[in-house]
PDB file of C-alpha atoms and ligand atoms in Angstrom:
ATOM      1  CA  UNK A   1      -5.197   8.010   9.252  1.00  0.00           C
ATOM      2  CA  UNK A   2      -8.464   6.377  10.398  1.00  0.00           C
ATOM      3  CA  UNK A   3     -11.621   8.284  11.267  1.00  0.00           C
ATOM      4  CA  UNK A   4     -15.117   7.058  12.050  1.00  0.00           C
ATOM      5  CA  UNK A   5     -17.978   9.549  12.344  1.00  0.00           C
ATOM      6  CA  UNK A   6     -21.258   8.491  13.936  1.00  0.00           C
ATOM      7  CA  UNK A   7     -20.841   4.901  12.802  1.00  0.00           C
ATOM      8  CA  UNK A   8     -23.724   2.556  13.516  1.00  0.00           C
ATOM      9  CA  UNK A   9     -23.946  -1.062  12.430  1.00  0.00           C
ATOM     10  CA  UNK A  10     -27.223  -2.915  12.581  1.00  0.00           C
ATOM     11  CA  UNK A  11     -27.578  -6.623  11.806  1.00  0.00           C
ATOM     12  CA  UNK A  12     -30.967  -8.047  10.978  1.00  0.00           C
ATOM     13  CA  UNK A  13     -31.756 -11.458  12.417  1.00  0.00           C
ATOM     14  CA  UNK A  14     -35.236 -12.372  11.215  1.00  0.00           C
ATOM     15  CA  UNK A  15     -37.432  -9.695  12.755  1.00  0.00           C
ATOM     16  CA  UNK A  16     -34.855  -8.719  15.319  1.00  0.00           C
ATOM     17  CA  UNK A  17     -32.407  -5.832  14.884  1.00  0.00           C
ATOM     18  CA  UNK A  18     -29.001  -6.197  16.523  1.00  0.00           C
ATOM     19  CA  UNK A  19     -27.186  -2.905  17.133  1.00  0.00           C
ATOM     20  CA  UNK A  20     -23.587  -4.162  16.969  1.00  0.00           C
ATOM     21  CA  UNK A  21     -22.208  -0.580  16.929  1.00  0.00           C
ATOM     22  CA  UNK A  22     -23.987   2.555  18.102  1.00  0.00           C
ATOM     23  CA  UNK A  23     -22.816   5.980  17.040  1.00  0.00           C
ATOM     24  CA  UNK A  24     -19.066   5.373  17.201  1.00  0.00           C
ATOM     25  CA  UNK A  25     -16.752   8.374  16.839  1.00  0.00           C
ATOM     26  CA  UNK A  26     -13.098   7.530  16.629  1.00  0.00           C
ATOM     27  CA  UNK A  27      -9.861   9.025  15.313  1.00  0.00           C
ATOM     28  CA  UNK A  28      -6.614   7.118  15.021  1.00  0.00           C
ATOM     29  CA  UNK A  29      -3.503   9.033  14.001  1.00  0.00           C
ATOM     30  CA  UNK A  30      -0.749   7.807  11.721  1.00  0.00           C
ATOM     31  CA  UNK A  31       1.777   5.791  13.708  1.00  0.00           C
ATOM     32  CA  UNK A  32      -0.516   5.195  16.679  1.00  0.00           C
ATOM     33  CA  UNK A  33      -0.893   1.812  18.383  1.00  0.00           C
ATOM     34  CA  UNK A  34      -4.469   1.513  19.615  1.00  0.00           C
ATOM     35  CA  UNK A  35      -6.074  -1.335  21.529  1.00  0.00           C
ATOM     36  CA  UNK A  36      -9.801  -1.921  21.428  1.00  0.00           C
ATOM     37  CA  UNK A  37     -10.872  -3.742  24.578  1.00  0.00           C
ATOM     38  CA  UNK A  38     -14.226  -5.186  25.467  1.00  0.00           C
ATOM     39  CA  UNK A  39     -16.097  -8.359  26.374  1.00  0.00           C
ATOM     40  CA  UNK A  40     -17.269 -10.904  23.820  1.00  0.00           C
ATOM     41  CA  UNK A  41     -20.173  -9.589  21.778  1.00  0.00           C
ATOM     42  CA  UNK A  42     -19.396  -5.907  22.485  1.00  0.00           C
ATOM     43  CA  UNK A  43     -18.796  -5.114  18.804  1.00  0.00           C
ATOM     44  CA  UNK A  44     -14.986  -5.261  18.552  1.00  0.00           C
ATOM     45  CA  UNK A  45     -14.809  -7.483  15.474  1.00  0.00           C
ATOM     46  CA  UNK A  46     -17.552  -5.509  13.770  1.00  0.00           C
ATOM     47  CA  UNK A  47     -15.607  -2.308  14.434  1.00  0.00           C
ATOM     48  CA  UNK A  48     -12.364  -3.793  13.096  1.00  0.00           C
ATOM     49  CA  UNK A  49     -14.132  -5.168  10.014  1.00  0.00           C
ATOM     50  CA  UNK A  50     -15.543  -1.722   9.259  1.00  0.00           C
ATOM     51  CA  UNK A  51     -12.140  -0.038   9.724  1.00  0.00           C
ATOM     52  CA  UNK A  52     -10.662  -2.766   7.495  1.00  0.00           C
ATOM     53  CA  UNK A  53     -13.198  -2.177   4.692  1.00  0.00           C
ATOM     54  CA  UNK A  54     -14.383  -5.783   5.047  1.00  0.00           C
ATOM     55  CA  UNK A  55     -17.808  -4.530   6.031  1.00  0.00           C
ATOM     56  CA  UNK A  56     -19.805  -1.339   5.600  1.00  0.00           C
ATOM     57  CA  UNK A  57     -21.523   0.695   8.299  1.00  0.00           C
ATOM     58  CA  UNK A  58     -25.323   0.972   8.318  1.00  0.00           C
ATOM     59  CA  UNK A  59     -24.934   4.674   9.095  1.00  0.00           C
ATOM     60  CA  UNK A  60     -22.041   7.099   9.476  1.00  0.00           C
ATOM     61  CA  UNK A  61     -18.807   7.842   7.669  1.00  0.00           C
ATOM     62  CA  UNK A  62     -15.487   6.018   7.492  1.00  0.00           C
ATOM     63  CA  UNK A  63     -12.234   7.654   6.347  1.00  0.00           C
ATOM     64  CA  UNK A  64      -9.071   5.669   5.674  1.00  0.00           C
ATOM     65  CA  UNK A  65      -5.979   7.713   4.845  1.00  0.00           C
ATOM     66  CA  UNK A  66      -8.282  10.704   4.102  1.00  0.00           C
ATOM     67  CA  UNK A  67     -10.378   8.676   1.649  1.00  0.00           C
ATOM     68  CA  UNK A  68     -14.087   8.513   2.425  1.00  0.00           C
ATOM     69  CA  UNK A  69     -14.775   4.837   1.916  1.00  0.00           C
ATOM     70  CA  UNK A  70     -18.602   5.063   2.068  1.00  0.00           C
ATOM     71  CA  UNK A  71     -18.813   6.190  -1.529  1.00  0.00           C
ATOM     72  CA  UNK A  72     -16.544   3.496  -2.928  1.00  0.00           C
ATOM     73  CA  UNK A  73     -17.773   0.421  -4.775  1.00  0.00           C
ATOM     74  CA  UNK A  74     -16.643  -3.080  -3.822  1.00  0.00           C
ATOM     75  CA  UNK A  75     -13.691  -3.124  -6.240  1.00  0.00           C
ATOM     76  CA  UNK A  76     -12.425   0.202  -4.941  1.00  0.00           C
ATOM     77  CA  UNK A  77     -12.795  -1.010  -1.356  1.00  0.00           C
ATOM     78  CA  UNK A  78     -10.803  -4.131  -2.212  1.00  0.00           C
ATOM     79  CA  UNK A  79      -8.037  -1.940  -3.595  1.00  0.00           C
ATOM     80  CA  UNK A  80      -7.898   0.177  -0.411  1.00  0.00           C
ATOM     81  CA  UNK A  81      -7.764  -3.000   1.643  1.00  0.00           C
ATOM     82  CA  UNK A  82      -5.009  -4.485  -0.470  1.00  0.00           C
ATOM     83  CA  UNK A  83      -2.861  -1.347  -0.636  1.00  0.00           C
ATOM     84  CA  UNK A  84      -3.277   0.128   2.823  1.00  0.00           C
ATOM     85  CA  UNK A  85      -4.230  -2.596   5.283  1.00  0.00           C
ATOM     86  CA  UNK A  86      -2.706  -5.802   6.605  1.00  0.00           C
ATOM     87  CA  UNK A  87      -4.837  -8.231   8.619  1.00  0.00           C
ATOM     88  CA  UNK A  88      -3.856 -10.561  11.436  1.00  0.00           C
ATOM     89  CA  UNK A  89      -6.387 -13.020  12.871  1.00  0.00           C
ATOM     90  CA  UNK A  90      -6.772 -15.156  15.968  1.00  0.00           C
ATOM     91  CA  UNK A  91      -6.636 -18.434  14.011  1.00  0.00           C
ATOM     92  CA  UNK A  92      -3.809 -17.236  11.676  1.00  0.00           C
ATOM     93  CA  UNK A  93      -5.894 -18.079   8.567  1.00  0.00           C
ATOM     94  CA  UNK A  94      -2.949 -19.528   6.670  1.00  0.00           C
ATOM     95  CA  UNK A  95      -3.508 -21.757   3.660  1.00  0.00           C
ATOM     96  CA  UNK A  96      -2.645 -25.280   4.836  1.00  0.00           C
ATOM     97  CA  UNK A  97      -1.444 -26.586   1.463  1.00  0.00           C
ATOM     98  CA  UNK A  98       1.058 -23.764   0.974  1.00  0.00           C
ATOM     99  CA  UNK A  99       4.429 -23.365   2.695  1.00  0.00           C
ATOM    100  CA  UNK A 100       5.174 -20.439   5.013  1.00  0.00           C
ATOM    101  CA  UNK A 101       6.971 -18.642   2.190  1.00  0.00           C
ATOM    102  CA  UNK A 102       4.164 -19.298  -0.325  1.00  0.00           C
ATOM    103  CA  UNK A 103       1.577 -17.983   2.140  1.00  0.00           C
ATOM    104  CA  UNK A 104       3.548 -14.743   2.414  1.00  0.00           C
ATOM    105  CA  UNK A 105       3.911 -14.532  -1.381  1.00  0.00           C
ATOM    106  CA  UNK A 106       0.139 -14.706  -1.970  1.00  0.00           C
ATOM    107  CA  UNK A 107      -0.690 -10.997  -1.470  1.00  0.00           C
ATOM    108  CA  UNK A 108       2.118 -10.145  -3.921  1.00  0.00           C
ATOM    109  CA  UNK A 109       0.594 -12.483  -6.500  1.00  0.00           C
ATOM    110  CA  UNK A 110      -2.849 -10.867  -6.024  1.00  0.00           C
ATOM    111  CA  UNK A 111      -1.416  -7.377  -6.288  1.00  0.00           C
ATOM    112  CA  UNK A 112       1.222  -7.733  -8.999  1.00  0.00           C
ATOM    113  CA  UNK A 113       0.003 -10.816 -10.903  1.00  0.00           C
ATOM    114  CA  UNK A 114       2.811 -11.691 -13.333  1.00  0.00           C
ATOM    115  CA  UNK A 115       4.384  -8.241 -13.322  1.00  0.00           C
ATOM    116  CA  UNK A 116       6.640  -9.219 -10.410  1.00  0.00           C
ATOM    117  CA  UNK A 117       9.161 -11.975 -11.055  1.00  0.00           C
ATOM    118  CA  UNK A 118       9.059 -15.073  -8.926  1.00  0.00           C
ATOM    119  CA  UNK A 119      12.586 -14.361  -7.695  1.00  0.00           C
ATOM    120  CA  UNK A 120      11.639 -10.855  -6.549  1.00  0.00           C
ATOM    121  CA  UNK A 121       8.478 -12.193  -4.906  1.00  0.00           C
ATOM    122  CA  UNK A 122      10.431 -14.819  -2.994  1.00  0.00           C
ATOM    123  CA  UNK A 123      13.034 -12.253  -1.984  1.00  0.00           C
ATOM    124  CA  UNK A 124      10.377  -9.914  -0.561  1.00  0.00           C
ATOM    125  CA  UNK A 125       8.503 -12.733   1.170  1.00  0.00           C
ATOM    126  CA  UNK A 126      11.720 -13.964   2.797  1.00  0.00           C
ATOM    127  CA  UNK A 127      12.554 -10.453   3.914  1.00  0.00           C
ATOM    128  CA  UNK A 128       9.150 -10.198   5.623  1.00  0.00           C
ATOM    129  CA  UNK A 129       9.550 -13.580   7.317  1.00  0.00           C
ATOM    130  CA  UNK A 130      12.852 -12.265   8.607  1.00  0.00           C
ATOM    131  CA  UNK A 131      11.211  -9.077   9.850  1.00  0.00           C
ATOM    132  CA  UNK A 132       8.607 -11.254  11.580  1.00  0.00           C
ATOM    133  CA  UNK A 133      11.513 -13.133  13.181  1.00  0.00           C
ATOM    134  CA  UNK A 134      10.737 -16.555  11.751  1.00  0.00           C
ATOM    135  CA  UNK A 135      13.908 -18.542  11.252  1.00  0.00           C
ATOM    136  CA  UNK A 136      14.620 -19.065   7.564  1.00  0.00           C
ATOM    137  CA  UNK A 137      14.802 -22.818   8.077  1.00  0.00           C
ATOM    138  CA  UNK A 138      10.999 -22.848   8.511  1.00  0.00           C
ATOM    139  CA  UNK A 139      10.283 -21.051   5.224  1.00  0.00           C
ATOM    140  CA  UNK A 140       9.412 -24.275   3.415  1.00  0.00           C
ATOM    141  CA  UNK A 141       7.338 -25.747   6.246  1.00  0.00           C
ATOM    142  CA  UNK A 142       3.577 -26.069   5.936  1.00  0.00           C
ATOM    143  CA  UNK A 143       1.474 -24.423   8.658  1.00  0.00           C
ATOM    144  CA  UNK A 144       0.753 -27.746  10.406  1.00  0.00           C
ATOM    145  CA  UNK A 145       4.508 -28.242  10.831  1.00  0.00           C
ATOM    146  CA  UNK A 146       4.773 -24.968  12.745  1.00  0.00           C
ATOM    147  CA  UNK A 147       3.853 -23.969  16.289  1.00  0.00           C
ATOM    148  CA  UNK A 148       1.066 -21.457  16.887  1.00  0.00           C
ATOM    149  CA  UNK A 149       3.548 -18.665  17.516  1.00  0.00           C
ATOM    150  CA  UNK A 150       5.447 -19.496  14.337  1.00  0.00           C
ATOM    151  CA  UNK A 151       2.205 -19.569  12.344  1.00  0.00           C
ATOM    152  CA  UNK A 152       1.271 -16.142  13.688  1.00  0.00           C
ATOM    153  CA  UNK A 153       4.698 -14.866  12.596  1.00  0.00           C
ATOM    154  CA  UNK A 154       3.979 -16.141   9.094  1.00  0.00           C
ATOM    155  CA  UNK A 155       0.580 -14.419   9.201  1.00  0.00           C
ATOM    156  CA  UNK A 156       2.243 -11.160  10.280  1.00  0.00           C
ATOM    157  CA  UNK A 157       4.801 -11.487   7.469  1.00  0.00           C
ATOM    158  CA  UNK A 158       1.883 -11.937   5.058  1.00  0.00           C
ATOM    159  CA  UNK A 159       0.178  -8.877   6.557  1.00  0.00           C
ATOM    160  CA  UNK A 160       3.188  -6.625   5.902  1.00  0.00           C
ATOM    161  CA  UNK A 161       4.367  -7.949   2.533  1.00  0.00           C
ATOM    162  CA  UNK A 162       2.487  -5.278   0.545  1.00  0.00           C
ATOM    163  CA  UNK A 163       3.904  -2.637   2.894  1.00  0.00           C
ATOM    164  CA  UNK A 164       0.534  -1.400   4.246  1.00  0.00           C
ATOM    165  CA  UNK A 165       0.363   1.687   6.471  1.00  0.00           C
ATOM    166  CA  UNK A 166      -2.172   0.018   8.766  1.00  0.00           C
ATOM    167  CA  UNK A 167      -2.153  -3.354  10.511  1.00  0.00           C
ATOM    168  CA  UNK A 168      -5.407  -4.609  12.026  1.00  0.00           C
ATOM    169  CA  UNK A 169      -5.226  -7.551  14.413  1.00  0.00           C
ATOM    170  CA  UNK A 170      -8.289  -9.359  15.776  1.00  0.00           C
ATOM    171  CA  UNK A 171      -7.355 -11.238  18.985  1.00  0.00           C
ATOM    172  CA  UNK A 172      -3.846 -11.968  17.625  1.00  0.00           C
ATOM    173  CA  UNK A 173      -2.862 -13.764  20.843  1.00  0.00           C
ATOM    174  CA  UNK A 174      -6.188 -15.548  21.388  1.00  0.00           C
ATOM    175  CA  UNK A 175      -4.895 -18.948  20.260  1.00  0.00           C
ATOM    176  CA  UNK A 176      -1.464 -18.650  21.925  1.00  0.00           C
ATOM    177  CA  UNK A 177      -0.091 -19.277  25.415  1.00  0.00           C
ATOM    178  CA  UNK A 178       0.686 -16.100  27.310  1.00  0.00           C
ATOM    179  CA  UNK A 179       4.473 -16.173  26.794  1.00  0.00           C
ATOM    180  CA  UNK A 180       4.103 -16.643  23.026  1.00  0.00           C
ATOM    181  CA  UNK A 181       1.367 -14.018  23.040  1.00  0.00           C
ATOM    182  CA  UNK A 182       3.734 -11.506  24.618  1.00  0.00           C
ATOM    183  CA  UNK A 183       6.340 -12.186  21.912  1.00  0.00           C
ATOM    184  CA  UNK A 184       3.760 -11.616  19.190  1.00  0.00           C
ATOM    185  CA  UNK A 185       2.697  -8.336  20.831  1.00  0.00           C
ATOM    186  CA  UNK A 186       6.359  -7.283  21.022  1.00  0.00           C
ATOM    187  CA  UNK A 187       6.644  -7.981  17.309  1.00  0.00           C
ATOM    188  CA  UNK A 188       3.603  -5.772  16.601  1.00  0.00           C
ATOM    189  CA  UNK A 189       5.194  -3.112  18.806  1.00  0.00           C
ATOM    190  CA  UNK A 190       8.389  -3.353  16.732  1.00  0.00           C
ATOM    191  CA  UNK A 191       6.397  -2.864  13.516  1.00  0.00           C
ATOM    192  CA  UNK A 192       4.730   0.137  15.162  1.00  0.00           C
ATOM    193  CA  UNK A 193       8.250   1.454  15.771  1.00  0.00           C
ATOM    194  CA  UNK A 194       8.817   1.229  12.010  1.00  0.00           C
ATOM    195  CA  UNK A 195       5.856   3.566  11.523  1.00  0.00           C
ATOM    196  CA  UNK A 196       2.929   1.177  11.052  1.00  0.00           C
ATOM    197  CA  UNK A 197      -0.393   2.272  12.493  1.00  0.00           C
ATOM    198  CA  UNK A 198      -1.662  -0.659  14.557  1.00  0.00           C
ATOM    199  CA  UNK A 199      -5.127  -1.491  15.855  1.00  0.00           C
ATOM    200  CA  UNK A 200      -5.500  -4.574  18.042  1.00  0.00           C
ATOM    201  CA  UNK A 201      -8.822  -5.944  19.212  1.00  0.00           C
ATOM    202  CA  UNK A 202      -8.669  -7.988  22.412  1.00  0.00           C
ATOM    203  CA  UNK A 203     -10.609  -8.967  25.509  1.00  0.00           C
ATOM    204  CA  UNK A 204      -7.312  -9.434  27.389  1.00  0.00           C
ATOM    205  CA  UNK A 205      -6.264  -6.468  29.531  1.00  0.00           C
ATOM    206  CA  UNK A 206      -2.587  -7.539  29.454  1.00  0.00           C
ATOM    207  CA  UNK A 207      -2.618  -7.572  25.661  1.00  0.00           C
ATOM    208  CA  UNK A 208      -4.355  -4.188  25.489  1.00  0.00           C
ATOM    209  CA  UNK A 209      -1.498  -2.591  27.447  1.00  0.00           C
ATOM    210  CA  UNK A 210       0.837  -2.830  24.441  1.00  0.00           C
ATOM    211  CA  UNK A 211      -1.180   0.005  22.886  1.00  0.00           C
ATOM    212  CA  UNK A 212      -0.473   3.704  23.425  1.00  0.00           C
ATOM    213  CA  UNK A 213      -4.197   4.122  23.905  1.00  0.00           C
ATOM    214  CA  UNK A 214      -6.926   1.737  25.019  1.00  0.00           C
ATOM    215  CA  UNK A 215     -10.477   2.242  23.826  1.00  0.00           C
ATOM    216  CA  UNK A 216     -13.037   0.400  25.939  1.00  0.00           C
ATOM    217  CA  UNK A 217     -16.114  -0.705  24.090  1.00  0.00           C
ATOM    218  CA  UNK A 218     -19.298  -2.070  25.649  1.00  0.00           C
ATOM    219  CA  UNK A 219     -22.629  -2.969  24.040  1.00  0.00           C
ATOM    220  CA  UNK A 220     -21.549  -1.321  20.784  1.00  0.00           C
ATOM    221  CA  UNK A 221     -20.552   2.017  22.326  1.00  0.00           C
ATOM    222  CA  UNK A 222     -17.234   3.530  23.365  1.00  0.00           C
ATOM    223  CA  UNK A 223     -17.350   3.532  27.139  1.00  0.00           C
ATOM    224  CA  UNK A 224     -14.072   5.323  27.840  1.00  0.00           C
ATOM    225  CA  UNK A 225     -10.474   5.764  26.647  1.00  0.00           C
ATOM    226  CA  UNK A 226      -7.202   5.551  28.470  1.00  0.00           C
ATOM    227  CA  UNK A 227      -3.705   6.633  27.497  1.00  0.00           C
ATOM    228  CA  UNK A 228      -1.030   4.115  28.453  1.00  0.00           C
ATOM    229  CA  UNK A 229       2.085   5.758  29.817  1.00  0.00           C
TER     230      UNK A 229
HETATM  231  P1  ADP B 301     -16.976  -8.998  19.583  1.00  0.00           P
HETATM  232  O1  ADP B 301     -15.965  -9.000  18.492  1.00  0.00           O
HETATM  233  O2  ADP B 301     -16.739  -7.912  20.600  1.00  0.00           O
HETATM  234  O3  ADP B 301     -17.149 -10.333  20.213  1.00  0.00           O
HETATM  235  P2  ADP B 301     -18.888  -8.769  17.437  1.00  0.00           P
HETATM  236  O4  ADP B 301     -18.535  -7.539  16.697  1.00  0.00           O
HETATM  237  O5  ADP B 301     -18.462 -10.088  16.892  1.00  0.00           O
HETATM  238  O6  ADP B 301     -18.383  -8.597  18.943  1.00  0.00           O
HETATM  239  O7  ADP B 301     -20.464  -8.818  17.635  1.00  0.00           O
HETATM  240  C1  ADP B 301     -21.237  -7.721  18.130  1.00  0.00           C
HETATM  241  C2  ADP B 301     -22.700  -8.115  18.128  1.00  0.00           C
HETATM  242  O8  ADP B 301     -23.156  -8.212  16.780  1.00  0.00           O
HETATM  243  C3  ADP B 301     -22.985  -9.470  18.771  1.00  0.00           C
HETATM  244  O9  ADP B 301     -24.267  -9.388  19.377  1.00  0.00           O
HETATM  245  C4  ADP B 301     -22.990 -10.414  17.601  1.00  0.00           C
HETATM  246  O10 ADP B 301     -23.762 -11.558  17.863  1.00  0.00           O
HETATM  247  C5  ADP B 301     -23.596  -9.544  16.515  1.00  0.00           C
HETATM  248  N1  ADP B 301     -23.144  -9.899  15.167  1.00  0.00           N
HETATM  249  C6  ADP B 301     -21.878  -9.841  14.703  1.00  0.00           C
HETATM  250  N2  ADP B 301     -21.814 -10.209  13.424  1.00  0.00           N
HETATM  251  C7  ADP B 301     -23.067 -10.510  13.052  1.00  0.00           C
HETATM  252  C8  ADP B 301     -23.678 -10.944  11.841  1.00  0.00           C
HETATM  253  N3  ADP B 301     -22.949 -11.151  10.730  1.00  0.00           N
HETATM  254  N4  ADP B 301     -25.022 -11.149  11.829  1.00  0.00           N
HETATM  255  C9  ADP B 301     -25.740 -10.931  12.938  1.00  0.00           C
HETATM  256  N5  ADP B 301     -25.242 -10.518  14.116  1.00  0.00           N
HETATM  257  C10 ADP B 301     -23.929 -10.306  14.180  1.00  0.00           C
HETATM  258  P1  ADP B 302     -14.894 -12.937  18.048  1.00  0.00           P
HETATM  259  O1  ADP B 302     -14.170 -14.213  18.393  1.00  0.00           O
HETATM  260  O2  ADP B 302     -14.027 -11.885  17.475  1.00  0.00           O
HETATM  261  O3  ADP B 302     -15.764 -12.431  19.161  1.00  0.00           O
HETATM  262  P2  ADP B 302     -17.213 -14.098  16.946  1.00  0.00           P
HETATM  263  O4  ADP B 302     -16.907 -15.522  17.255  1.00  0.00           O
HETATM  264  O5  ADP B 302     -18.175 -13.324  17.771  1.00  0.00           O
HETATM  265  O6  ADP B 302     -15.853 -13.311  16.849  1.00  0.00           O
HETATM  266  O7  ADP B 302     -17.689 -13.981  15.439  1.00  0.00           O
HETATM  267  C1  ADP B 302     -16.972 -14.590  14.384  1.00  0.00           C
HETATM  268  C2  ADP B 302     -17.631 -14.175  13.082  1.00  0.00           C
HETATM  269  O8  ADP B 302     -19.005 -14.501  13.086  1.00  0.00           O
HETATM  270  C3  ADP B 302     -17.550 -12.664  12.846  1.00  0.00           C
HETATM  271  O9  ADP B 302     -17.189 -12.431  11.503  1.00  0.00           O
HETATM  272  C4  ADP B 302     -18.931 -12.136  13.127  1.00  0.00           C
HETATM  273  O10 ADP B 302     -19.264 -11.066  12.262  1.00  0.00           O
HETATM  274  C5  ADP B 302     -19.812 -13.357  12.848  1.00  0.00           C
HETATM  275  N1  ADP B 302     -20.924 -13.405  13.809  1.00  0.00           N
HETATM  276  C6  ADP B 302     -20.867 -13.158  15.122  1.00  0.00           C
HETATM  277  N2  ADP B 302     -22.076 -13.261  15.687  1.00  0.00           N
HETATM  278  C7  ADP B 302     -22.931 -13.591  14.694  1.00  0.00           C
HETATM  279  C8  ADP B 302     -24.318 -13.854  14.636  1.00  0.00           C
HETATM  280  N3  ADP B 302     -25.107 -13.752  15.704  1.00  0.00           N
HETATM  281  N4  ADP B 302     -24.850 -14.187  13.449  1.00  0.00           N
HETATM  282  C9  ADP B 302     -24.079 -14.261  12.366  1.00  0.00           C
HETATM  283  N5  ADP B 302     -22.764 -14.032  12.350  1.00  0.00           N
HETATM  284  C10 ADP B 302     -22.185 -13.699  13.503  1.00  0.00           C
END
């Protein structure tokens, strides 16, 4: 499903080169739930951004669903991202002026433009809010009228509305208290049970344990891996 071969990412800061990732080799199978653990600055976000086709490696190869993404142009990368990947972020990244339901509808608008009716769009968005276990009574609330946990549920509904095979989550519990964080991780686990491949980046050992496999990253390199039983 996801494969990285000898991936290196170098950032240039003036005259200084920052090796954010060094020679990463990684395979994630369809239906796996993988946690990427490491301290701040170890390269986790960079790794997730490369898997998510938001960024390109300096060296090495990236395969998503058997497609080698290195050779693709920006439009083709955008299409892979839109069709195959859902993103969840620490700060939810919802649009404040739109309601919960409208936020979830957005990816459908980008993908289908006017070829999907508004009624069908609303039906699908509501279905995803339901799957994300947000009570229907909040569908017309704006993000600032929702708790952090509720906002993350909206963000997860938005991530799944195009039915992607892969969900990538960057510190999905980072802005939540630990009880709410656990509920959000249980929701990701449920989606994994429905067949989604899930990759979660975290610096929190308790969060990482929801994965079937934990990959420890340090200074841009994979330090070790651990299977969670
Ligand atoms: P983490 O997510 O584990 O905190 P990051 O992937 O954000 O780590 O960062 C890895 C390293 O790369 C850090 O040293 C960070 O400062 C650097 N870095 C990340 N993004 C950029 C960028 N756009 N430009 C320059 N340096 C960056
Ligand atoms: P995280 O909370 O995941 O560790 P950061 O706060 O390190 O993320 O980085 C947030 C964003 O800023 C990322 O998109 C990363 O690529 C970028 N970034 C991180 N470090 C630098 C840097 N030194 N210079 C420029 N951009 C950076």
